[in-house]
Amino acid sequence: MNKKIADAINAQINAELWSAYLYLSMGTNFRAKGLDGVANWFEVQFKEEQAHAMIFYQFMQSRGARVVLKPIAKVETEWKTVADAFADTLAHEKKVTDLIHKINDLAIKEKDYATQNRMTWFIDEQIEEEEEAAKLLETAKMIGDNNVGMYMFDKELAARTYVQPSVLK
Ligand code: MG
């Protein structure tokens, strides 16, 4: 793996771990507000982001490249409403999609076929991440400050469970 690709993937491992940290922060924010189902959704998202970091981690090691971990920047700690958190989630996932596309562009430029192949998995994954965040944002906005609606939404999000991606060893 050439240095440009290795640097870009190391930066992406940091971005995925920052994402995990962001969603864990959202999780604890909603635990504190008594919305345990919403918190559960973000805690599962935390595990998914850790899995994304590990997929890159294992990919680099399979290719004989050294993973170099950098400091994780601080995250927000307060979200007033569920809609605010899903709006931030959607905006963040769009940024992540950009980062994934840039690594893919670099892999094409550097003729790194293995990295292009791995990025295809992430490109597909980002479609789902954006679709899900957009759908949940729309629902949260529709519910607004309707307590019964939020009670039901919270119950629905409590059902989310973590499924380990099949590409993770
Ligand atoms: Mg991710």
mmCIF file of C-alpha atoms in Angstrom, residues 6-155:
data_model
loop_
_atom_site.group_PDB
_atom_site.id
_atom_site.type_symbol
_atom_site.label_atom_id
_atom_site.label_comp_id
_atom_site.label_asym_id
_atom_site.label_seq_id
_atom_site.Cartn_x
_atom_site.Cartn_y
_atom_site.Cartn_z
ATOM 1 C CA ALA A 6 -2.031 4.578 4.033
ATOM 2 C CA ASP A 7 -2.237 8.202 5.283
ATOM 3 C CA ALA A 8 -5.783 8.571 3.959
ATOM 4 C CA ILE A 9 -6.946 5.323 5.593
ATOM 5 C CA ASN A 10 -5.260 6.197 8.886
ATOM 6 C CA ALA A 11 -7.158 9.507 8.812
ATOM 7 C CA GLN A 12 -10.369 7.597 8.059
ATOM 8 C CA ILE A 13 -9.828 5.279 11.052
ATOM 9 C CA ASN A 14 -9.688 8.447 13.159
ATOM 10 C CA ALA A 15 -12.846 9.806 11.477
ATOM 11 C CA GLU A 16 -14.737 6.552 12.149
ATOM 12 C CA LEU A 17 -13.658 6.540 15.796
ATOM 13 C CA TRP A 18 -14.667 10.206 16.090
ATOM 14 C CA SER A 19 -18.067 9.202 14.657
ATOM 15 C CA ALA A 20 -18.321 6.441 17.273
ATOM 16 C CA TYR A 21 -17.524 8.992 19.986
ATOM 17 C CA LEU A 22 -20.128 11.425 18.598
ATOM 18 C CA TYR A 23 -22.879 8.783 18.648
ATOM 19 C CA LEU A 24 -21.939 7.590 22.126
ATOM 20 C CA SER A 25 -22.225 11.215 23.270
ATOM 21 C CA MET A 26 -25.700 11.376 21.714
ATOM 22 C CA GLY A 27 -26.527 8.090 23.458
ATOM 23 C CA THR A 28 -25.654 9.364 26.911
ATOM 24 C CA ASN A 29 -27.458 12.663 26.185
ATOM 25 C CA PHE A 30 -30.719 10.786 25.565
ATOM 26 C CA ARG A 31 -30.202 8.351 28.495
ATOM 27 C CA ALA A 32 -30.082 11.491 30.662
ATOM 28 C CA LYS A 33 -33.362 12.664 29.118
ATOM 29 C CA GLY A 34 -35.121 9.331 29.779
ATOM 30 C CA LEU A 35 -35.333 8.417 26.076
ATOM 31 C CA ASP A 36 -33.719 4.997 26.427
ATOM 32 C CA GLY A 37 -34.844 3.740 23.010
ATOM 33 C CA VAL A 38 -33.327 6.746 21.215
ATOM 34 C CA ALA A 39 -30.196 6.246 23.330
ATOM 35 C CA ASN A 40 -30.120 2.582 22.294
ATOM 36 C CA TRP A 41 -30.214 3.555 18.607
ATOM 37 C CA PHE A 42 -27.170 5.807 19.065
ATOM 38 C CA GLU A 43 -25.336 3.205 21.176
ATOM 39 C CA VAL A 44 -25.802 0.651 18.376
ATOM 40 C CA GLN A 45 -24.562 3.300 15.927
ATOM 41 C CA PHE A 46 -21.482 3.720 18.188
ATOM 42 C CA LYS A 47 -20.730 -0.009 17.767
ATOM 43 C CA GLU A 48 -21.206 0.211 13.987
ATOM 44 C CA GLU A 49 -18.713 3.065 13.747
ATOM 45 C CA GLN A 50 -16.199 1.109 15.818
ATOM 46 C CA ALA A 51 -16.719 -1.774 13.368
ATOM 47 C CA HIS A 52 -16.026 0.603 10.439
ATOM 48 C CA ALA A 53 -12.741 1.639 12.090
ATOM 49 C CA MET A 54 -11.846 -2.039 12.602
ATOM 50 C CA ILE A 55 -12.600 -2.920 8.968
ATOM 51 C CA PHE A 56 -10.034 -0.294 7.889
ATOM 52 C CA TYR A 57 -7.658 -1.453 10.663
ATOM 53 C CA GLN A 58 -7.786 -5.074 9.497
ATOM 54 C CA PHE A 59 -7.569 -4.023 5.834
ATOM 55 C CA MET A 60 -4.345 -2.068 6.444
ATOM 56 C CA GLN A 61 -2.803 -4.929 8.394
ATOM 57 C CA SER A 62 -3.766 -7.458 5.708
ATOM 58 C CA ARG A 63 -1.869 -5.284 3.246
ATOM 59 C CA GLY A 64 1.176 -4.935 5.498
ATOM 60 C CA ALA A 65 0.601 -1.257 6.302
ATOM 61 C CA ARG A 66 1.067 0.253 9.748
ATOM 62 C CA VAL A 67 -1.951 1.707 11.555
ATOM 63 C CA VAL A 68 -1.064 4.966 13.311
ATOM 64 C CA LEU A 69 -3.644 6.183 15.806
ATOM 65 C CA LYS A 70 -4.105 9.926 16.282
ATOM 66 C CA PRO A 71 -5.913 11.868 19.047
ATOM 67 C CA ILE A 72 -9.696 11.921 18.838
ATOM 68 C CA ALA A 73 -11.132 15.451 18.774
ATOM 69 C CA LYS A 74 -13.822 16.444 21.255
ATOM 70 C CA VAL A 75 -17.500 16.060 20.437
ATOM 71 C CA GLU A 76 -20.662 17.961 21.353
ATOM 72 C CA THR A 77 -22.312 16.806 24.566
ATOM 73 C CA GLU A 78 -25.802 18.357 24.433
ATOM 74 C CA TRP A 79 -28.708 17.914 22.033
ATOM 75 C CA LYS A 80 -32.007 19.485 23.054
ATOM 76 C CA THR A 81 -34.248 17.424 20.814
ATOM 77 C CA VAL A 82 -34.170 14.090 19.007
ATOM 78 C CA ALA A 83 -34.630 15.967 15.708
ATOM 79 C CA ASP A 84 -31.487 18.047 16.472
ATOM 80 C CA ALA A 85 -29.459 14.867 16.998
ATOM 81 C CA PHE A 86 -30.702 13.234 13.795
ATOM 82 C CA ALA A 87 -30.064 16.472 11.860
ATOM 83 C CA ASP A 88 -26.456 16.386 13.135
ATOM 84 C CA THR A 89 -26.275 12.659 12.306
ATOM 85 C CA LEU A 90 -27.387 13.246 8.703
ATOM 86 C CA ALA A 91 -25.006 16.197 8.239
ATOM 87 C CA HIS A 92 -22.154 14.156 9.699
ATOM 88 C CA GLU A 93 -22.843 11.095 7.537
ATOM 89 C CA LYS A 94 -22.830 13.305 4.432
ATOM 90 C CA LYS A 95 -19.334 14.482 5.434
ATOM 91 C CA VAL A 96 -18.235 10.874 5.948
ATOM 92 C CA THR A 97 -19.581 9.984 2.488
ATOM 93 C CA ASP A 98 -17.387 12.767 1.052
ATOM 94 C CA LEU A 99 -14.335 11.367 2.849
ATOM 95 C CA ILE A 100 -15.064 7.846 1.558
ATOM 96 C CA HIS A 101 -15.467 9.154 -1.999
ATOM 97 C CA LYS A 102 -12.139 11.015 -1.725
ATOM 98 C CA ILE A 103 -10.314 7.852 -0.656
ATOM 99 C CA ASN A 104 -11.909 6.043 -3.599
ATOM 100 C CA ASP A 105 -10.773 8.848 -5.967
ATOM 101 C CA LEU A 106 -7.243 8.521 -4.587
ATOM 102 C CA ALA A 107 -7.291 4.708 -4.957
ATOM 103 C CA ILE A 108 -8.339 5.105 -8.604
ATOM 104 C CA LYS A 109 -5.574 7.668 -9.207
ATOM 105 C CA GLU A 110 -2.969 5.433 -7.547
ATOM 106 C CA LYS A 111 -4.263 2.287 -9.320
ATOM 107 C CA ASP A 112 -4.811 0.585 -5.955
ATOM 108 C CA TYR A 113 -7.445 -2.001 -6.929
ATOM 109 C CA ALA A 114 -7.730 -3.660 -3.512
ATOM 110 C CA THR A 115 -8.530 -0.326 -1.852
ATOM 111 C CA GLN A 116 -11.059 0.498 -4.590
ATOM 112 C CA ASN A 117 -12.739 -2.821 -3.874
ATOM 113 C CA ARG A 118 -12.884 -2.186 -0.118
ATOM 114 C CA MET A 119 -14.221 1.345 -0.704
ATOM 115 C CA THR A 120 -17.116 -0.113 -2.706
ATOM 116 C CA TRP A 121 -18.387 -1.691 0.542
ATOM 117 C CA PHE A 122 -18.145 1.678 2.305
ATOM 118 C CA ILE A 123 -19.809 3.559 -0.577
ATOM 119 C CA ASP A 124 -22.798 1.187 -0.305
ATOM 120 C CA GLU A 125 -22.785 1.459 3.490
ATOM 121 C CA GLN A 126 -22.956 5.274 3.282
ATOM 122 C CA ILE A 127 -26.084 5.102 1.119
ATOM 123 C CA GLU A 128 -27.770 3.201 3.974
ATOM 124 C CA GLU A 129 -26.378 5.529 6.663
ATOM 125 C CA GLU A 130 -27.723 8.639 4.908
ATOM 126 C CA GLU A 131 -31.053 7.023 4.054
ATOM 127 C CA GLU A 132 -31.606 5.878 7.647
ATOM 128 C CA ALA A 133 -30.588 9.227 9.195
ATOM 129 C CA ALA A 134 -32.836 11.140 6.760
ATOM 130 C CA LYS A 135 -35.800 8.868 7.518
ATOM 131 C CA LEU A 136 -35.354 9.178 11.298
ATOM 132 C CA LEU A 137 -34.915 12.966 11.037
ATOM 133 C CA GLU A 138 -38.148 13.225 9.086
ATOM 134 C CA THR A 139 -40.024 11.155 11.697
ATOM 135 C CA ALA A 140 -38.556 13.132 14.614
ATOM 136 C CA LYS A 141 -39.542 16.427 12.943
ATOM 137 C CA MET A 142 -43.063 15.139 12.290
ATOM 138 C CA ILE A 143 -43.466 14.116 15.956
ATOM 139 C CA GLY A 144 -42.149 17.466 17.191
ATOM 140 C CA ASP A 145 -43.148 17.912 20.841
ATOM 141 C CA ASN A 146 -45.978 15.368 20.745
ATOM 142 C CA ASN A 147 -45.256 13.210 23.836
ATOM 143 C CA VAL A 148 -47.289 10.205 22.731
ATOM 144 C CA GLY A 149 -45.564 10.205 19.351
ATOM 145 C CA MET A 150 -42.140 10.441 20.983
ATOM 146 C CA TYR A 151 -43.063 7.637 23.405
ATOM 147 C CA MET A 152 -43.863 5.365 20.447
ATOM 148 C CA PHE A 153 -40.780 6.416 18.455
ATOM 149 C CA ASP A 154 -38.613 5.718 21.504
ATOM 150 C CA LYS A 155 -40.127 2.194 21.798
#
